[in-house]
mmCIF file of C-alpha atoms and ligand atoms in Angstrom:
data_model
loop_
_atom_site.group_PDB
_atom_site.id
_atom_site.type_symbol
_atom_site.label_atom_id
_atom_site.label_comp_id
_atom_site.label_asym_id
_atom_site.label_seq_id
_atom_site.Cartn_x
_atom_site.Cartn_y
_atom_site.Cartn_z
ATOM 1 C CA MET A 1 -20.224 -7.109 -10.132
ATOM 2 C CA GLU A 2 -22.029 -10.521 -11.332
ATOM 3 C CA ASN A 3 -19.012 -12.332 -12.831
ATOM 4 C CA PRO A 4 -16.234 -11.796 -10.514
ATOM 5 C CA TYR A 5 -13.571 -12.682 -13.270
ATOM 6 C CA LEU A 6 -15.010 -9.677 -15.292
ATOM 7 C CA PRO A 7 -12.841 -6.785 -15.415
ATOM 8 C CA TYR A 8 -13.761 -3.182 -15.564
ATOM 9 C CA PRO A 9 -12.635 -1.417 -18.664
ATOM 10 C CA VAL A 10 -10.707 1.708 -17.731
ATOM 11 C CA ARG A 11 -8.528 4.249 -19.554
ATOM 12 C CA ILE A 12 -5.048 5.336 -18.618
ATOM 13 C CA ASP A 13 -5.542 8.952 -17.642
ATOM 14 C CA SER A 14 -1.960 9.786 -16.904
ATOM 15 C CA VAL A 15 1.417 7.994 -15.882
ATOM 16 C CA VAL A 16 3.765 9.342 -13.567
ATOM 17 C CA THR A 17 7.485 8.042 -13.333
ATOM 18 C CA GLU A 18 8.125 8.025 -9.505
ATOM 19 C CA THR A 19 11.691 6.977 -9.167
ATOM 20 C CA GLU A 20 15.092 7.917 -10.310
ATOM 21 C CA ASP A 21 15.548 4.354 -11.884
ATOM 22 C CA ARG A 22 12.295 4.796 -13.635
ATOM 23 C CA ASN A 23 11.141 1.322 -12.628
ATOM 24 C CA LEU A 24 8.034 2.553 -10.841
ATOM 25 C CA LYS A 25 5.572 4.245 -12.381
ATOM 26 C CA THR A 26 2.066 5.425 -11.123
ATOM 27 C CA PHE A 27 -1.071 4.823 -13.253
ATOM 28 C CA LYS A 28 -4.151 6.922 -12.992
ATOM 29 C CA LEU A 29 -6.793 5.151 -14.088
ATOM 30 C CA VAL A 30 -10.714 6.323 -15.054
ATOM 31 C CA PHE A 31 -13.729 4.067 -15.642
ATOM 32 C CA LEU A 32 -14.978 3.905 -19.082
ATOM 33 C CA HIS A 33 -18.466 3.361 -18.026
ATOM 34 C CA ALA A 34 -20.251 5.966 -16.000
ATOM 35 C CA GLY A 35 -21.443 4.394 -12.816
ATOM 36 C CA ASP A 36 -18.660 1.945 -12.558
ATOM 37 C CA SER A 37 -16.726 4.249 -9.951
ATOM 38 C CA ASP A 38 -19.656 4.117 -7.804
ATOM 39 C CA THR A 39 -19.883 0.055 -7.909
ATOM 40 C CA PHE A 40 -16.087 -0.208 -7.431
ATOM 41 C CA CYS A 41 -16.193 0.810 -3.781
ATOM 42 C CA HIS A 42 -12.854 0.169 -2.048
ATOM 43 C CA ARG A 43 -11.286 0.398 1.334
ATOM 44 C CA ALA A 44 -7.570 1.185 1.996
ATOM 45 C CA GLY A 45 -5.485 -1.953 2.114
ATOM 46 C CA GLN A 46 -7.208 -3.417 -0.779
ATOM 47 C CA PHE A 47 -5.926 -4.603 -3.976
ATOM 48 C CA ALA A 48 -7.044 -5.307 -7.550
ATOM 49 C CA GLU A 49 -6.172 -7.378 -10.475
ATOM 50 C CA LEU A 50 -4.742 -5.173 -13.278
ATOM 51 C CA SER A 51 -5.314 -6.756 -16.792
ATOM 52 C CA ILE A 52 -3.604 -6.152 -20.196
ATOM 53 C CA ALA A 53 -4.932 -8.139 -23.083
ATOM 54 C CA GLY A 54 -2.804 -10.644 -24.409
ATOM 55 C CA LYS A 55 -0.171 -10.357 -21.437
ATOM 56 C CA GLY A 56 -2.018 -11.452 -18.513
ATOM 57 C CA GLU A 57 -3.341 -10.096 -14.925
ATOM 58 C CA ILE A 58 -1.489 -9.202 -11.924
ATOM 59 C CA PRO A 59 -2.247 -8.266 -8.264
ATOM 60 C CA ILE A 60 -1.543 -4.554 -7.108
ATOM 61 C CA GLY A 61 -2.415 -2.781 -4.052
ATOM 62 C CA ILE A 62 -4.752 0.055 -4.735
ATOM 63 C CA ALA A 63 -2.829 3.342 -3.979
ATOM 64 C CA SER A 64 -5.454 5.816 -4.262
ATOM 65 C CA SER A 65 -7.948 6.637 -1.092
ATOM 66 C CA PRO A 66 -11.563 5.810 -1.270
ATOM 67 C CA THR A 67 -11.907 9.775 -0.987
ATOM 68 C CA GLU A 68 -10.402 9.973 -4.137
ATOM 69 C CA GLN A 69 -13.735 8.773 -5.923
ATOM 70 C CA GLU A 70 -12.909 9.928 -9.703
ATOM 71 C CA PHE A 71 -9.904 7.724 -10.261
ATOM 72 C CA LEU A 72 -7.800 4.866 -9.177
ATOM 73 C CA LEU A 73 -4.086 4.844 -8.636
ATOM 74 C CA PHE A 74 -1.791 1.911 -8.817
ATOM 75 C CA THR A 75 2.167 2.174 -8.426
ATOM 76 C CA VAL A 76 3.821 -0.603 -10.121
ATOM 77 C CA ASN A 77 7.510 -1.805 -9.996
ATOM 78 C CA LYS A 78 8.710 -3.252 -13.188
ATOM 79 C CA VAL A 79 9.986 -6.752 -12.592
ATOM 80 C CA GLY A 80 8.386 -9.021 -15.560
ATOM 81 C CA VAL A 81 5.947 -9.748 -18.385
ATOM 82 C CA VAL A 82 2.834 -7.907 -17.325
ATOM 83 C CA THR A 83 4.532 -5.429 -15.334
ATOM 84 C CA SER A 84 7.005 -4.298 -18.255
ATOM 85 C CA ALA A 85 3.795 -4.417 -20.704
ATOM 86 C CA LEU A 86 2.029 -2.026 -18.598
ATOM 87 C CA HIS A 87 5.156 0.171 -18.271
ATOM 88 C CA GLN A 88 5.000 0.321 -21.860
ATOM 89 C CA MET A 89 1.673 1.678 -21.941
ATOM 90 C CA LEU A 90 0.486 5.564 -22.446
ATOM 91 C CA ALA A 91 -2.113 7.816 -21.470
ATOM 92 C CA GLY A 92 -5.324 7.086 -23.538
ATOM 93 C CA ASP A 93 -4.515 3.210 -23.745
ATOM 94 C CA ILE A 94 -7.292 1.135 -22.247
ATOM 95 C CA MET A 95 -6.952 -2.001 -19.809
ATOM 96 C CA GLY A 96 -9.027 -3.786 -17.109
ATOM 97 C CA VAL A 97 -9.352 -3.631 -13.334
ATOM 98 C CA ARG A 98 -11.063 -6.453 -11.484
ATOM 99 C CA GLY A 99 -11.915 -5.782 -7.711
ATOM 100 C CA PRO A 100 -11.568 -4.304 -5.243
ATOM 101 C CA LEU A 101 -10.297 -7.701 -3.642
ATOM 102 C CA GLY A 102 -9.084 -9.031 -0.290
ATOM 103 C CA ASN A 103 -9.750 -7.536 3.134
ATOM 104 C CA TRP A 104 -8.544 -3.966 4.309
ATOM 105 C CA TYR A 105 -6.996 -2.212 7.224
ATOM 106 C CA PRO A 106 -9.130 -2.493 10.516
ATOM 107 C CA TRP A 107 -10.530 0.961 10.156
ATOM 108 C CA GLU A 108 -13.236 0.567 12.517
ATOM 109 C CA GLN A 109 -10.960 -0.928 15.214
ATOM 110 C CA MET A 110 -8.413 2.287 14.591
ATOM 111 C CA GLU A 111 -11.295 4.741 14.864
ATOM 112 C CA GLY A 112 -10.372 6.923 18.105
ATOM 113 C CA LYS A 113 -6.875 5.384 18.250
ATOM 114 C CA ASN A 114 -3.391 6.695 17.164
ATOM 115 C CA VAL A 115 -2.047 5.339 14.034
ATOM 116 C CA VAL A 116 1.695 4.550 13.348
ATOM 117 C CA ILE A 117 2.505 3.955 9.447
ATOM 118 C CA ILE A 118 5.866 2.279 8.760
ATOM 119 C CA GLY A 119 6.880 1.721 5.435
ATOM 120 C CA GLY A 120 9.619 0.850 3.258
ATOM 121 C CA GLY A 121 10.258 0.883 -0.463
ATOM 122 C CA PHE A 122 7.612 0.675 -2.911
ATOM 123 C CA ALA A 123 5.205 -0.946 -0.485
ATOM 124 C CA PHE A 124 4.424 2.387 0.350
ATOM 125 C CA THR A 125 1.269 2.176 -1.885
ATOM 126 C CA THR A 126 -1.724 1.147 0.263
ATOM 127 C CA LEU A 127 0.030 3.126 2.829
ATOM 128 C CA ARG A 128 -0.315 6.208 0.745
ATOM 129 C CA ALA A 129 -3.966 5.121 0.174
ATOM 130 C CA SER A 130 -4.271 5.039 4.012
ATOM 131 C CA ILE A 131 -2.446 8.402 4.567
ATOM 132 C CA VAL A 132 -4.767 10.270 2.062
ATOM 133 C CA TYR A 133 -7.674 8.544 3.647
ATOM 134 C CA MET A 134 -7.247 9.682 7.145
ATOM 135 C CA LEU A 135 -6.220 13.112 6.220
ATOM 136 C CA HIS A 136 -9.183 13.752 4.582
ATOM 137 C CA PRO A 137 -11.353 16.450 6.279
ATOM 138 C CA GLU A 138 -14.254 14.379 6.690
ATOM 139 C CA ASN A 139 -11.828 11.600 8.504
ATOM 140 C CA ARG A 140 -9.181 13.326 10.144
ATOM 141 C CA SER A 141 -11.068 13.933 13.657
ATOM 142 C CA ARG A 142 -11.968 10.021 13.725
ATOM 143 C CA PHE A 143 -8.226 9.184 14.506
ATOM 144 C CA GLY A 144 -5.818 10.115 16.881
ATOM 145 C CA ASP A 145 -2.020 11.199 16.418
ATOM 146 C CA ILE A 146 -0.851 10.020 12.882
ATOM 147 C CA THR A 147 2.848 9.205 12.796
ATOM 148 C CA VAL A 148 4.559 8.098 9.243
ATOM 149 C CA ILE A 149 8.011 6.478 9.133
ATOM 150 C CA TYR A 150 8.806 6.008 5.572
ATOM 151 C CA GLY A 151 12.012 4.970 3.983
ATOM 152 C CA ALA A 152 13.662 4.503 0.556
ATOM 153 C CA ARG A 153 17.182 3.560 -0.545
ATOM 154 C CA THR A 154 18.095 7.070 -1.815
ATOM 155 C CA PRO A 155 15.872 10.197 -2.077
ATOM 156 C CA GLY A 156 15.546 9.508 -5.832
ATOM 157 C CA MET A 157 13.525 6.198 -4.800
ATOM 158 C CA LEU A 158 10.882 7.910 -2.806
ATOM 159 C CA LEU A 159 7.318 7.702 -4.090
ATOM 160 C CA TYR A 160 4.959 10.431 -4.025
ATOM 161 C CA LYS A 161 7.434 13.379 -3.624
ATOM 162 C CA ASP A 162 5.036 16.204 -3.863
ATOM 163 C CA GLU A 163 2.653 14.635 -1.469
ATOM 164 C CA LEU A 164 5.395 14.092 1.109
ATOM 165 C CA SER A 165 6.300 17.843 1.027
ATOM 166 C CA ALA A 166 2.738 18.769 1.415
ATOM 167 C CA TRP A 167 2.356 16.287 4.379
ATOM 168 C CA GLY A 168 5.516 17.837 5.698
ATOM 169 C CA GLU A 169 3.963 21.095 5.912
ATOM 170 C CA ARG A 170 0.827 19.941 8.073
ATOM 171 C CA ASP A 171 0.759 19.829 11.786
ATOM 172 C CA ASP A 172 -1.440 17.166 12.020
ATOM 173 C CA ILE A 173 0.883 14.392 10.959
ATOM 174 C CA HIS A 174 4.254 13.466 12.058
ATOM 175 C CA LEU A 175 6.245 12.576 9.189
ATOM 176 C CA HIS A 176 9.690 11.080 9.451
ATOM 177 C CA ILE A 177 11.070 10.543 5.933
ATOM 178 C CA THR A 178 14.583 8.213 5.752
ATOM 179 C CA VAL A 179 16.906 6.990 3.196
ATOM 180 C CA ASP A 180 19.731 4.441 3.525
ATOM 181 C CA ALA A 181 22.194 6.751 2.098
ATOM 182 C CA THR A 182 22.658 10.122 0.277
ATOM 183 C CA ASP A 183 25.426 12.496 -0.710
ATOM 184 C CA ASP A 184 22.958 15.119 -1.160
ATOM 185 C CA PRO A 185 24.105 18.272 1.001
ATOM 186 C CA ASP A 186 20.496 19.703 0.754
ATOM 187 C CA TRP A 187 18.894 16.430 2.192
ATOM 188 C CA LYS A 188 16.745 17.818 5.290
ATOM 189 C CA HIS A 189 15.519 14.554 6.551
ATOM 190 C CA ASN A 190 16.663 11.203 8.141
ATOM 191 C CA VAL A 191 19.472 9.119 7.160
ATOM 192 C CA GLY A 192 19.300 5.542 8.391
ATOM 193 C CA PHE A 193 17.352 2.350 7.983
ATOM 194 C CA VAL A 194 13.638 2.244 8.799
ATOM 195 C CA PRO A 195 13.861 0.207 11.991
ATOM 196 C CA THR A 196 16.802 2.474 13.474
ATOM 197 C CA ILE A 197 14.416 5.452 12.724
ATOM 198 C CA THR A 198 11.514 3.747 14.326
ATOM 199 C CA GLN A 199 13.633 3.165 17.400
ATOM 200 C CA GLU A 200 15.015 6.732 17.416
ATOM 201 C CA LYS A 201 11.553 8.468 16.999
ATOM 202 C CA ALA A 202 9.925 5.885 19.374
ATOM 203 C CA PRO A 203 6.209 6.452 18.431
ATOM 204 C CA SER A 204 4.087 5.868 21.521
ATOM 205 C CA ALA A 205 2.037 2.376 21.639
ATOM 206 C CA GLN A 206 -0.403 3.976 23.853
ATOM 207 C CA ASP A 207 -4.126 3.619 22.317
ATOM 208 C CA ALA A 208 -1.913 2.856 19.028
ATOM 209 C CA TYR A 209 -2.186 0.588 16.130
ATOM 210 C CA ALA A 210 0.935 0.139 13.988
ATOM 211 C CA ILE A 211 0.605 -0.661 10.076
ATOM 212 C CA VAL A 212 3.918 -1.988 8.760
ATOM 213 C CA CYS A 213 4.480 -2.736 4.934
ATOM 214 C CA GLY A 214 7.855 -3.083 3.360
ATOM 215 C CA PRO A 215 10.601 -5.557 2.330
ATOM 216 C CA PRO A 216 11.145 -8.442 4.389
ATOM 217 C CA ILE A 217 14.413 -7.594 5.701
ATOM 218 C CA MET A 218 12.658 -4.300 6.854
ATOM 219 C CA ILE A 219 9.939 -6.179 8.680
ATOM 220 C CA LYS A 220 11.958 -8.553 10.456
ATOM 221 C CA PHE A 221 14.061 -5.799 12.148
ATOM 222 C CA THR A 222 11.061 -3.400 12.819
ATOM 223 C CA LEU A 223 8.822 -5.975 14.560
ATOM 224 C CA PRO A 224 11.060 -6.592 17.548
ATOM 225 C CA ILE A 225 11.302 -2.739 17.991
ATOM 226 C CA LEU A 226 7.580 -2.248 17.941
ATOM 227 C CA SER A 227 7.442 -4.975 20.586
ATOM 228 C CA GLU A 228 9.721 -3.210 22.825
ATOM 229 C CA LEU A 229 7.857 0.061 22.442
ATOM 230 C CA GLY A 230 4.780 -2.021 23.789
ATOM 231 C CA PHE A 231 2.652 -2.602 20.380
ATOM 232 C CA SER A 232 0.800 -5.951 21.200
ATOM 233 C CA ARG A 233 0.784 -8.582 18.066
ATOM 234 C CA GLU A 234 -2.881 -7.714 18.015
ATOM 235 C CA ARG A 235 -2.332 -4.141 17.063
ATOM 236 C CA ILE A 236 0.626 -4.614 14.411
ATOM 237 C CA ILE A 237 -1.163 -4.987 11.118
ATOM 238 C CA MET A 238 0.861 -6.361 8.177
ATOM 239 C CA SER A 239 -0.135 -6.903 4.422
ATOM 240 C CA LEU A 240 1.327 -9.701 2.720
ATOM 241 C CA GLU A 241 2.258 -10.301 -0.909
ATOM 242 C CA MET A 242 1.628 -14.074 -2.074
ATOM 243 C CA ARG A 243 1.885 -15.064 -5.470
ATOM 244 C CA MET A 244 -1.942 -15.218 -6.831
ATOM 245 C CA LYS A 245 -3.805 -16.016 -9.647
ATOM 246 C CA CYS A 246 -7.810 -15.567 -9.243
ATOM 247 C CA GLY A 247 -7.710 -13.233 -6.198
ATOM 248 C CA ILE A 248 -11.146 -14.423 -5.136
ATOM 249 C CA GLY A 249 -10.158 -17.464 -3.040
ATOM 250 C CA MET A 250 -11.168 -19.995 -5.944
ATOM 251 C CA CYS A 251 -7.855 -21.346 -7.329
ATOM 252 C CA GLY A 252 -5.867 -22.250 -4.155
ATOM 253 C CA ARG A 253 -2.772 -20.520 -5.591
ATOM 254 C CA CYS A 254 -2.199 -18.359 -2.466
ATOM 255 C CA ASN A 255 -2.988 -20.316 0.710
ATOM 256 C CA ILE A 256 -1.130 -20.162 3.988
ATOM 257 C CA GLY A 257 -2.217 -23.203 6.019
ATOM 258 C CA SER A 258 -6.136 -22.820 6.014
ATOM 259 C CA GLU A 259 -6.364 -19.138 4.910
ATOM 260 C CA TYR A 260 -6.279 -17.625 1.245
ATOM 261 C CA VAL A 261 -4.147 -14.627 1.299
ATOM 262 C CA CYS A 262 -6.166 -13.139 -1.407
ATOM 263 C CA ARG A 263 -9.519 -13.592 0.304
ATOM 264 C CA ASP A 264 -8.909 -13.748 3.927
ATOM 265 C CA GLY A 265 -5.855 -11.232 3.341
ATOM 266 C CA PRO A 266 -3.836 -9.665 2.425
ATOM 267 C CA VAL A 267 -4.242 -7.663 5.742
ATOM 268 C CA PHE A 268 -3.254 -9.736 8.540
ATOM 269 C CA SER A 269 -2.381 -8.855 12.321
ATOM 270 C CA LEU A 270 0.792 -10.309 13.788
ATOM 271 C CA SER A 271 -1.383 -12.310 16.118
ATOM 272 C CA GLN A 272 -3.147 -13.780 13.265
ATOM 273 C CA LEU A 273 0.165 -14.451 11.431
ATOM 274 C CA ALA A 274 1.550 -16.260 14.191
ATOM 275 C CA GLN A 275 -1.411 -18.789 14.202
ATOM 276 C CA LEU A 276 -0.382 -19.670 10.543
ATOM 277 C CA PRO A 277 2.468 -21.959 8.992
ATOM 278 C CA ASN A 278 5.481 -19.817 8.286
ATOM 279 C CA GLU A 279 5.150 -19.933 4.496
ATOM 280 C CA TYR A 280 4.865 -16.246 3.658
HETATM 281 C C1 FAD B 301 -1.665 -8.414 -2.759
HETATM 282 C C2 FAD B 301 -0.580 -7.676 -3.650
HETATM 283 C C3 FAD B 301 -0.552 -6.539 -3.555
HETATM 284 C C4 FAD B 301 0.646 -6.310 -4.753
HETATM 285 N N1 FAD B 301 1.021 -4.828 -4.676
HETATM 286 C C5 FAD B 301 1.822 -4.322 -5.533
HETATM 287 C C6 FAD B 301 1.830 -3.001 -5.696
HETATM 288 O O1 FAD B 301 1.283 -2.055 -5.240
HETATM 289 N N2 FAD B 301 2.981 -2.623 -6.679
HETATM 290 C C7 FAD B 301 4.080 -3.585 -7.283
HETATM 291 O O2 FAD B 301 4.801 -3.057 -8.180
HETATM 292 N N3 FAD B 301 3.624 -4.896 -7.058
HETATM 293 C C8 FAD B 301 2.687 -5.301 -6.507
HETATM 294 N N4 FAD B 301 2.640 -6.752 -6.122
HETATM 295 C C9 FAD B 301 3.491 -7.740 -6.910
HETATM 296 C C10 FAD B 301 2.886 -7.876 -8.142
HETATM 297 O O3 FAD B 301 1.810 -8.655 -8.219
HETATM 298 C C11 FAD B 301 4.192 -8.594 -9.019
HETATM 299 O O4 FAD B 301 5.158 -7.960 -9.032
HETATM 300 C C12 FAD B 301 3.475 -8.954 -10.506
HETATM 301 O O5 FAD B 301 2.411 -10.015 -10.342
HETATM 302 C C13 FAD B 301 4.663 -9.459 -11.206
HETATM 303 O O6 FAD B 301 4.331 -9.678 -12.624
HETATM 304 P P1 FAD B 301 4.977 -9.904 -13.860
HETATM 305 O O7 FAD B 301 3.979 -10.563 -14.852
HETATM 306 O O8 FAD B 301 5.550 -8.476 -14.197
HETATM 307 O O9 FAD B 301 6.160 -10.575 -13.267
HETATM 308 P P2 FAD B 301 6.389 -12.373 -13.949
HETATM 309 O O10 FAD B 301 6.985 -12.273 -15.062
HETATM 310 O O11 FAD B 301 5.317 -13.034 -13.246
HETATM 311 O O12 FAD B 301 7.770 -12.415 -12.555
HETATM 312 C C14 FAD B 301 8.749 -11.660 -12.577
HETATM 313 C C15 FAD B 301 9.732 -11.641 -11.247
HETATM 314 O O13 FAD B 301 8.562 -11.186 -10.279
HETATM 315 C C16 FAD B 301 8.323 -12.242 -9.213
HETATM 316 N N5 FAD B 301 6.940 -12.270 -8.937
HETATM 317 C C17 FAD B 301 5.898 -12.470 -9.510
HETATM 318 N N6 FAD B 301 4.705 -12.445 -8.864
HETATM 319 C C18 FAD B 301 4.978 -12.188 -7.543
HETATM 320 C C19 FAD B 301 4.146 -11.702 -6.574
HETATM 321 N N7 FAD B 301 3.077 -11.729 -6.408
HETATM 322 N N8 FAD B 301 4.987 -11.267 -5.276
HETATM 323 C C20 FAD B 301 6.436 -11.209 -5.647
HETATM 324 N N9 FAD B 301 7.122 -11.536 -6.323
HETATM 325 C C21 FAD B 301 6.455 -11.910 -7.803
HETATM 326 C C22 FAD B 301 8.736 -13.520 -9.975
HETATM 327 O O14 FAD B 301 9.314 -14.433 -9.094
HETATM 328 C C23 FAD B 301 9.808 -12.953 -10.991
HETATM 329 O O15 FAD B 301 10.866 -13.178 -10.056
HETATM 330 C C24 FAD B 301 1.428 -7.322 -5.112
HETATM 331 C C25 FAD B 301 1.080 -8.339 -5.055
HETATM 332 C C26 FAD B 301 0.077 -8.886 -4.089
HETATM 333 C C27 FAD B 301 -0.146 -10.340 -4.049
HETATM 334 S S1 FES B 302 -5.159 -16.517 -5.799
HETATM 335 FE FE1 FES B 302 -6.772 -17.990 -5.970
HETATM 336 S S2 FES B 302 -7.222 -18.624 -4.045
HETATM 337 FE FE2 FES B 302 -5.965 -16.939 -3.747
#
């Protein structure tokens, strides 16, 4: 695209309310113009700026995999002006998508390696993109073991419930779902915080990368466990959520030291983050 500030026009194809509190919705978007889906070529881990006329623009991680070429998915938590406006919108409404923006998970380095995905809360979005990407028949053999540890506060707060069930049936992915608490007698998965379950399941660090996305408290307690398990800082990959405006390294809104999170990130290894001032 010539003008990096110009969004692609898209139509909302469908909206799914993901969670029992109704604050998280997944928007399936399709491009209005034929050919735009080929130009918008993203990698799992990237984000885009979603725009609503008269309301504004917000950075949101791309929840669909590059292998899902006909549409884009974004899962959005209702927190303020733009996200609330988006939650009011319906199938058929028109909006804008600018991107893809930022870097992505280190797919080239992870090829041939085991991949451990650890997610909590609604930060699971780009992790969903990554899992769908790796499980695609054309890609599955390019990765070793895939282990996923995903936690939410309650069963009703889990995202992508149908897909979690489908992944649970497969024998080429080790899926560990957990909730902080539940009184559901039929709950078949784990109960406990993500760091505890990570310690219990103890995924091997041998030839492995770990991608960790979630609330700060989850990350704080998960990182030492990954270190104990033997994951080096270079092989622990995280995605940062800073306040952003332009999304392309022009406005200076999102910098940490010399790095712009929108352009040089949002994906960083723990060793890269260790070189930066602690402003995130
Ligand atoms: C790279 C990236 C990926 C993201 N991916 C997702 C995603 O997949 N799903 C999702 O729901 N959200 C995601 N976010 C956060 C999302 O951008 C903010 O929630 C959104 O911009 C809020 O817009 P608003 O107009 O509704 O809120 P505002 O009215 O601007 O603010 C409402 C509240 O949200 C807080 N807030 C605003 N912007 C941010 C921000 N960037 N980070 C944290 N808190 C913020 C404000 O402090 C305030 O408390 C992502 C952010 C980044 C930078
Ligand atoms: S958001 Fe403008 S420089 Fe990053």
